[in-house]
């Protein structure tokens, strides 16, 4: 069986930095997780599948408890884990998914993001009035 914490750490280790992702001109999903988060561990294999499928989307994976990401946690207003911030190709926040989110919801959001269409699900408390 796959160790989900190891999987999350591997995804984090190979993910681009946020500045590199934003500079690429491609849409970006920023995933904030925590090692203690059961939903994060349960969704790790699904997120790996989505990362492999959506090659035109950057996946930036951050351990929200790591002090290196404290500024990003603050900037994205992370107050629930897992927290997925979806940024369009112009680096604007298109939407936010927080908590236990079904793989199909993340997937349909990525389909819309990759096609430069509005997300099918509204963003909760997204800065800048994103919806």
mmCIF file with all atom_site columns, C-alpha atoms in Angstrom:
data_model
loop_
_atom_site.group_PDB
_atom_site.id
_atom_site.type_symbol
_atom_site.label_atom_id
_atom_site.label_alt_id
_atom_site.label_comp_id
_atom_site.label_asym_id
_atom_site.label_entity_id
_atom_site.label_seq_id
_atom_site.pdbx_PDB_ins_code
_atom_site.Cartn_x
_atom_site.Cartn_y
_atom_site.Cartn_z
_atom_site.occupancy
_atom_site.B_iso_or_equiv
_atom_site.pdbx_formal_charge
_atom_site.auth_seq_id
_atom_site.auth_comp_id
_atom_site.auth_asym_id
_atom_site.auth_atom_id
_atom_site.pdbx_PDB_model_num
ATOM 1   C CA . UNK A 1 1   ? 0.000   0.000  0.000   1.00 0.00 ? 1   UNK A CA 1
ATOM 2   C CA . UNK A 1 2   ? 1.025   3.588  -0.661  1.00 0.00 ? 2   UNK A CA 1
ATOM 3   C CA . UNK A 1 3   ? 2.098   5.656  2.334   1.00 0.00 ? 3   UNK A CA 1
ATOM 4   C CA . UNK A 1 4   ? 0.022   8.850  1.837   1.00 0.00 ? 4   UNK A CA 1
ATOM 5   C CA . UNK A 1 5   ? 2.348   11.029 3.937   1.00 0.00 ? 5   UNK A CA 1
ATOM 6   C CA . UNK A 1 6   ? 5.308   9.899  1.854   1.00 0.00 ? 6   UNK A CA 1
ATOM 7   C CA . UNK A 1 7   ? 3.266   10.590 -1.290  1.00 0.00 ? 7   UNK A CA 1
ATOM 8   C CA . UNK A 1 8   ? 2.412   14.133 -0.118  1.00 0.00 ? 8   UNK A CA 1
ATOM 9   C CA . UNK A 1 9   ? 6.077   14.763 0.772   1.00 0.00 ? 9   UNK A CA 1
ATOM 10  C CA . UNK A 1 10  ? 7.174   13.521 -2.670  1.00 0.00 ? 10  UNK A CA 1
ATOM 11  C CA . UNK A 1 11  ? 4.600   15.721 -4.413  1.00 0.00 ? 11  UNK A CA 1
ATOM 12  C CA . UNK A 1 12  ? 5.784   18.679 -2.330  1.00 0.00 ? 12  UNK A CA 1
ATOM 13  C CA . UNK A 1 13  ? 9.458   17.944 -3.071  1.00 0.00 ? 13  UNK A CA 1
ATOM 14  C CA . UNK A 1 14  ? 8.955   17.962 -6.842  1.00 0.00 ? 14  UNK A CA 1
ATOM 15  C CA . UNK A 1 15  ? 6.420   20.773 -7.056  1.00 0.00 ? 15  UNK A CA 1
ATOM 16  C CA . UNK A 1 16  ? 7.572   24.091 -8.489  1.00 0.00 ? 16  UNK A CA 1
ATOM 17  C CA . UNK A 1 17  ? 7.839   27.111 -6.237  1.00 0.00 ? 17  UNK A CA 1
ATOM 18  C CA . UNK A 1 18  ? 4.814   29.401 -6.438  1.00 0.00 ? 18  UNK A CA 1
ATOM 19  C CA . UNK A 1 19  ? 6.795   32.191 -8.205  1.00 0.00 ? 19  UNK A CA 1
ATOM 20  C CA . UNK A 1 20  ? 8.024   29.672 -10.825 1.00 0.00 ? 20  UNK A CA 1
ATOM 21  C CA . UNK A 1 21  ? 4.503   28.303 -11.292 1.00 0.00 ? 21  UNK A CA 1
ATOM 22  C CA . UNK A 1 22  ? 3.017   31.781 -11.702 1.00 0.00 ? 22  UNK A CA 1
ATOM 23  C CA . UNK A 1 23  ? 5.778   32.816 -14.126 1.00 0.00 ? 23  UNK A CA 1
ATOM 24  C CA . UNK A 1 24  ? 4.999   29.822 -16.368 1.00 0.00 ? 24  UNK A CA 1
ATOM 25  C CA . UNK A 1 25  ? 1.791   31.347 -17.723 1.00 0.00 ? 25  UNK A CA 1
ATOM 26  C CA . UNK A 1 26  ? -0.105  28.148 -16.893 1.00 0.00 ? 26  UNK A CA 1
ATOM 27  C CA . UNK A 1 27  ? -2.940  27.723 -14.392 1.00 0.00 ? 27  UNK A CA 1
ATOM 28  C CA . UNK A 1 28  ? -1.871  26.609 -10.927 1.00 0.00 ? 28  UNK A CA 1
ATOM 29  C CA . UNK A 1 29  ? -3.397  24.603 -8.105  1.00 0.00 ? 29  UNK A CA 1
ATOM 30  C CA . UNK A 1 30  ? -1.840  25.344 -4.712  1.00 0.00 ? 30  UNK A CA 1
ATOM 31  C CA . UNK A 1 31  ? -2.554  22.571 -2.224  1.00 0.00 ? 31  UNK A CA 1
ATOM 32  C CA . UNK A 1 32  ? -2.046  23.198 1.482   1.00 0.00 ? 32  UNK A CA 1
ATOM 33  C CA . UNK A 1 33  ? -1.954  20.044 3.596   1.00 0.00 ? 33  UNK A CA 1
ATOM 34  C CA . UNK A 1 34  ? -0.853  19.030 7.084   1.00 0.00 ? 34  UNK A CA 1
ATOM 35  C CA . UNK A 1 35  ? 0.621   15.668 8.166   1.00 0.00 ? 35  UNK A CA 1
ATOM 36  C CA . UNK A 1 36  ? -2.101  15.222 10.815  1.00 0.00 ? 36  UNK A CA 1
ATOM 37  C CA . UNK A 1 37  ? -4.928  15.849 8.326   1.00 0.00 ? 37  UNK A CA 1
ATOM 38  C CA . UNK A 1 38  ? -6.855  12.638 7.605   1.00 0.00 ? 38  UNK A CA 1
ATOM 39  C CA . UNK A 1 39  ? -8.617  14.131 4.540   1.00 0.00 ? 39  UNK A CA 1
ATOM 40  C CA . UNK A 1 40  ? -5.238  15.223 3.129   1.00 0.00 ? 40  UNK A CA 1
ATOM 41  C CA . UNK A 1 41  ? -3.835  11.712 3.485   1.00 0.00 ? 41  UNK A CA 1
ATOM 42  C CA . UNK A 1 42  ? -6.978  10.130 2.018   1.00 0.00 ? 42  UNK A CA 1
ATOM 43  C CA . UNK A 1 43  ? -6.958  12.473 -0.996  1.00 0.00 ? 43  UNK A CA 1
ATOM 44  C CA . UNK A 1 44  ? -3.205  12.128 -1.728  1.00 0.00 ? 44  UNK A CA 1
ATOM 45  C CA . UNK A 1 45  ? -3.575  9.285  -4.292  1.00 0.00 ? 45  UNK A CA 1
ATOM 46  C CA . UNK A 1 46  ? -6.373  11.195 -6.083  1.00 0.00 ? 46  UNK A CA 1
ATOM 47  C CA . UNK A 1 47  ? -4.292  14.375 -6.179  1.00 0.00 ? 47  UNK A CA 1
ATOM 48  C CA . UNK A 1 48  ? -1.384  12.366 -7.634  1.00 0.00 ? 48  UNK A CA 1
ATOM 49  C CA . UNK A 1 49  ? -3.718  11.028 -10.368 1.00 0.00 ? 49  UNK A CA 1
ATOM 50  C CA . UNK A 1 50  ? -4.966  14.549 -11.151 1.00 0.00 ? 50  UNK A CA 1
ATOM 51  C CA . UNK A 1 51  ? -1.407  15.912 -11.235 1.00 0.00 ? 51  UNK A CA 1
ATOM 52  C CA . UNK A 1 52  ? -0.448  13.231 -13.769 1.00 0.00 ? 52  UNK A CA 1
ATOM 53  C CA . UNK A 1 53  ? -3.569  13.882 -15.876 1.00 0.00 ? 53  UNK A CA 1
ATOM 54  C CA . UNK A 1 54  ? -3.462  17.694 -15.932 1.00 0.00 ? 54  UNK A CA 1
ATOM 55  C CA . UNK A 1 55  ? 0.036   18.227 -17.286 1.00 0.00 ? 55  UNK A CA 1
ATOM 56  C CA . UNK A 1 56  ? -0.799  21.808 -18.333 1.00 0.00 ? 56  UNK A CA 1
ATOM 57  C CA . UNK A 1 57  ? -1.564  22.809 -14.732 1.00 0.00 ? 57  UNK A CA 1
ATOM 58  C CA . UNK A 1 58  ? 1.093   23.511 -12.113 1.00 0.00 ? 58  UNK A CA 1
ATOM 59  C CA . UNK A 1 59  ? 0.608   21.670 -8.820  1.00 0.00 ? 59  UNK A CA 1
ATOM 60  C CA . UNK A 1 60  ? 2.263   23.502 -5.922  1.00 0.00 ? 60  UNK A CA 1
ATOM 61  C CA . UNK A 1 61  ? 2.068   21.391 -2.758  1.00 0.00 ? 61  UNK A CA 1
ATOM 62  C CA . UNK A 1 62  ? 2.769   23.020 0.625   1.00 0.00 ? 62  UNK A CA 1
ATOM 63  C CA . UNK A 1 63  ? 2.817   21.582 4.135   1.00 0.00 ? 63  UNK A CA 1
ATOM 64  C CA . UNK A 1 64  ? 0.861   24.324 5.916   1.00 0.00 ? 64  UNK A CA 1
ATOM 65  C CA . UNK A 1 65  ? 2.744   23.586 9.160   1.00 0.00 ? 65  UNK A CA 1
ATOM 66  C CA . UNK A 1 66  ? 6.152   24.221 7.567   1.00 0.00 ? 66  UNK A CA 1
ATOM 67  C CA . UNK A 1 67  ? 7.410   27.685 8.586   1.00 0.00 ? 67  UNK A CA 1
ATOM 68  C CA . UNK A 1 68  ? 8.750   28.168 5.016   1.00 0.00 ? 68  UNK A CA 1
ATOM 69  C CA . UNK A 1 69  ? 5.128   28.457 3.852   1.00 0.00 ? 69  UNK A CA 1
ATOM 70  C CA . UNK A 1 70  ? 3.840   30.696 6.665   1.00 0.00 ? 70  UNK A CA 1
ATOM 71  C CA . UNK A 1 71  ? 3.592   33.715 4.345   1.00 0.00 ? 71  UNK A CA 1
ATOM 72  C CA . UNK A 1 72  ? 1.644   31.730 1.716   1.00 0.00 ? 72  UNK A CA 1
ATOM 73  C CA . UNK A 1 73  ? -0.700  30.374 4.405   1.00 0.00 ? 73  UNK A CA 1
ATOM 74  C CA . UNK A 1 74  ? -1.371  33.971 5.456   1.00 0.00 ? 74  UNK A CA 1
ATOM 75  C CA . UNK A 1 75  ? -1.713  35.312 1.894   1.00 0.00 ? 75  UNK A CA 1
ATOM 76  C CA . UNK A 1 76  ? -4.182  32.588 0.879   1.00 0.00 ? 76  UNK A CA 1
ATOM 77  C CA . UNK A 1 77  ? -6.124  32.867 4.156   1.00 0.00 ? 77  UNK A CA 1
ATOM 78  C CA . UNK A 1 78  ? -5.717  29.171 4.916   1.00 0.00 ? 78  UNK A CA 1
ATOM 79  C CA . UNK A 1 79  ? -7.888  28.376 7.930   1.00 0.00 ? 79  UNK A CA 1
ATOM 80  C CA . UNK A 1 80  ? -8.995  24.887 6.918   1.00 0.00 ? 80  UNK A CA 1
ATOM 81  C CA . UNK A 1 81  ? -7.022  21.913 5.631   1.00 0.00 ? 81  UNK A CA 1
ATOM 82  C CA . UNK A 1 82  ? -6.890  20.669 2.938   1.00 0.00 ? 82  UNK A CA 1
ATOM 83  C CA . UNK A 1 83  ? -7.070  24.013 1.148   1.00 0.00 ? 83  UNK A CA 1
ATOM 84  C CA . UNK A 1 84  ? -6.863  24.167 -2.648  1.00 0.00 ? 84  UNK A CA 1
ATOM 85  C CA . UNK A 1 85  ? -6.302  27.567 -4.250  1.00 0.00 ? 85  UNK A CA 1
ATOM 86  C CA . UNK A 1 86  ? -6.995  27.588 -7.992  1.00 0.00 ? 86  UNK A CA 1
ATOM 87  C CA . UNK A 1 87  ? -5.170  30.302 -9.933  1.00 0.00 ? 87  UNK A CA 1
ATOM 88  C CA . UNK A 1 88  ? -5.863  31.036 -13.584 1.00 0.00 ? 88  UNK A CA 1
ATOM 89  C CA . UNK A 1 89  ? -3.125  31.481 -16.175 1.00 0.00 ? 89  UNK A CA 1
ATOM 90  C CA . UNK A 1 90  ? -2.918  35.202 -15.356 1.00 0.00 ? 90  UNK A CA 1
ATOM 91  C CA . UNK A 1 91  ? -2.205  34.281 -11.700 1.00 0.00 ? 91  UNK A CA 1
ATOM 92  C CA . UNK A 1 92  ? -5.594  35.528 -10.441 1.00 0.00 ? 92  UNK A CA 1
ATOM 93  C CA . UNK A 1 93  ? -7.373  33.486 -7.785  1.00 0.00 ? 93  UNK A CA 1
ATOM 94  C CA . UNK A 1 94  ? -10.209 31.757 -9.649  1.00 0.00 ? 94  UNK A CA 1
ATOM 95  C CA . UNK A 1 95  ? -11.529 29.791 -6.693  1.00 0.00 ? 95  UNK A CA 1
ATOM 96  C CA . UNK A 1 96  ? -10.849 28.027 -3.431  1.00 0.00 ? 96  UNK A CA 1
ATOM 97  C CA . UNK A 1 97  ? -11.846 24.552 -2.286  1.00 0.00 ? 97  UNK A CA 1
ATOM 98  C CA . UNK A 1 98  ? -11.544 23.837 1.441   1.00 0.00 ? 98  UNK A CA 1
ATOM 99  C CA . UNK A 1 99  ? -11.993 20.679 3.444   1.00 0.00 ? 99  UNK A CA 1
ATOM 100 C CA . UNK A 1 100 ? -12.928 17.202 2.317   1.00 0.00 ? 100 UNK A CA 1
ATOM 101 C CA . UNK A 1 101 ? -13.566 17.785 -1.392  1.00 0.00 ? 101 UNK A CA 1
ATOM 102 C CA . UNK A 1 102 ? -14.522 14.882 -3.696  1.00 0.00 ? 102 UNK A CA 1
ATOM 103 C CA . UNK A 1 103 ? -12.008 14.090 -6.438  1.00 0.00 ? 103 UNK A CA 1
ATOM 104 C CA . UNK A 1 104 ? -14.716 14.822 -9.042  1.00 0.00 ? 104 UNK A CA 1
ATOM 105 C CA . UNK A 1 105 ? -15.090 18.402 -7.738  1.00 0.00 ? 105 UNK A CA 1
ATOM 106 C CA . UNK A 1 106 ? -11.323 19.046 -7.907  1.00 0.00 ? 106 UNK A CA 1
ATOM 107 C CA . UNK A 1 107 ? -11.241 17.410 -11.343 1.00 0.00 ? 107 UNK A CA 1
ATOM 108 C CA . UNK A 1 108 ? -14.093 19.515 -12.798 1.00 0.00 ? 108 UNK A CA 1
ATOM 109 C CA . UNK A 1 109 ? -12.438 22.639 -11.347 1.00 0.00 ? 109 UNK A CA 1
ATOM 110 C CA . UNK A 1 110 ? -9.153  21.698 -13.059 1.00 0.00 ? 110 UNK A CA 1
ATOM 111 C CA . UNK A 1 111 ? -10.959 21.049 -16.367 1.00 0.00 ? 111 UNK A CA 1
ATOM 112 C CA . UNK A 1 112 ? -12.458 24.558 -16.198 1.00 0.00 ? 112 UNK A CA 1
ATOM 113 C CA . UNK A 1 113 ? -9.159  26.119 -15.095 1.00 0.00 ? 113 UNK A CA 1
ATOM 114 C CA . UNK A 1 114 ? -7.221  24.433 -17.928 1.00 0.00 ? 114 UNK A CA 1
ATOM 115 C CA . UNK A 1 115 ? -9.847  25.610 -20.457 1.00 0.00 ? 115 UNK A CA 1
ATOM 116 C CA . UNK A 1 116 ? -9.759  29.163 -19.032 1.00 0.00 ? 116 UNK A CA 1
ATOM 117 C CA . UNK A 1 117 ? -13.455 28.945 -18.095 1.00 0.00 ? 117 UNK A CA 1
ATOM 118 C CA . UNK A 1 118 ? -15.151 29.986 -14.839 1.00 0.00 ? 118 UNK A CA 1
ATOM 119 C CA . UNK A 1 119 ? -14.988 27.336 -12.149 1.00 0.00 ? 119 UNK A CA 1
ATOM 120 C CA . UNK A 1 120 ? -18.130 25.252 -11.635 1.00 0.00 ? 120 UNK A CA 1
ATOM 121 C CA . UNK A 1 121 ? -18.010 25.742 -7.862  1.00 0.00 ? 121 UNK A CA 1
ATOM 122 C CA . UNK A 1 122 ? -17.865 29.106 -6.115  1.00 0.00 ? 122 UNK A CA 1
ATOM 123 C CA . UNK A 1 123 ? -14.914 30.156 -4.017  1.00 0.00 ? 123 UNK A CA 1
ATOM 124 C CA . UNK A 1 124 ? -15.365 30.552 -0.300  1.00 0.00 ? 124 UNK A CA 1
ATOM 125 C CA . UNK A 1 125 ? -13.920 33.737 1.086   1.00 0.00 ? 125 UNK A CA 1
ATOM 126 C CA . UNK A 1 126 ? -11.622 34.201 -1.872  1.00 0.00 ? 126 UNK A CA 1
ATOM 127 C CA . UNK A 1 127 ? -9.784  37.510 -1.848  1.00 0.00 ? 127 UNK A CA 1
ATOM 128 C CA . UNK A 1 128 ? -10.448 39.866 -4.694  1.00 0.00 ? 128 UNK A CA 1
ATOM 129 C CA . UNK A 1 129 ? -14.089 38.845 -5.031  1.00 0.00 ? 129 UNK A CA 1
ATOM 130 C CA . UNK A 1 130 ? -13.242 35.724 -7.052  1.00 0.00 ? 130 UNK A CA 1
ATOM 131 C CA . UNK A 1 131 ? -16.133 33.409 -7.781  1.00 0.00 ? 131 UNK A CA 1
#
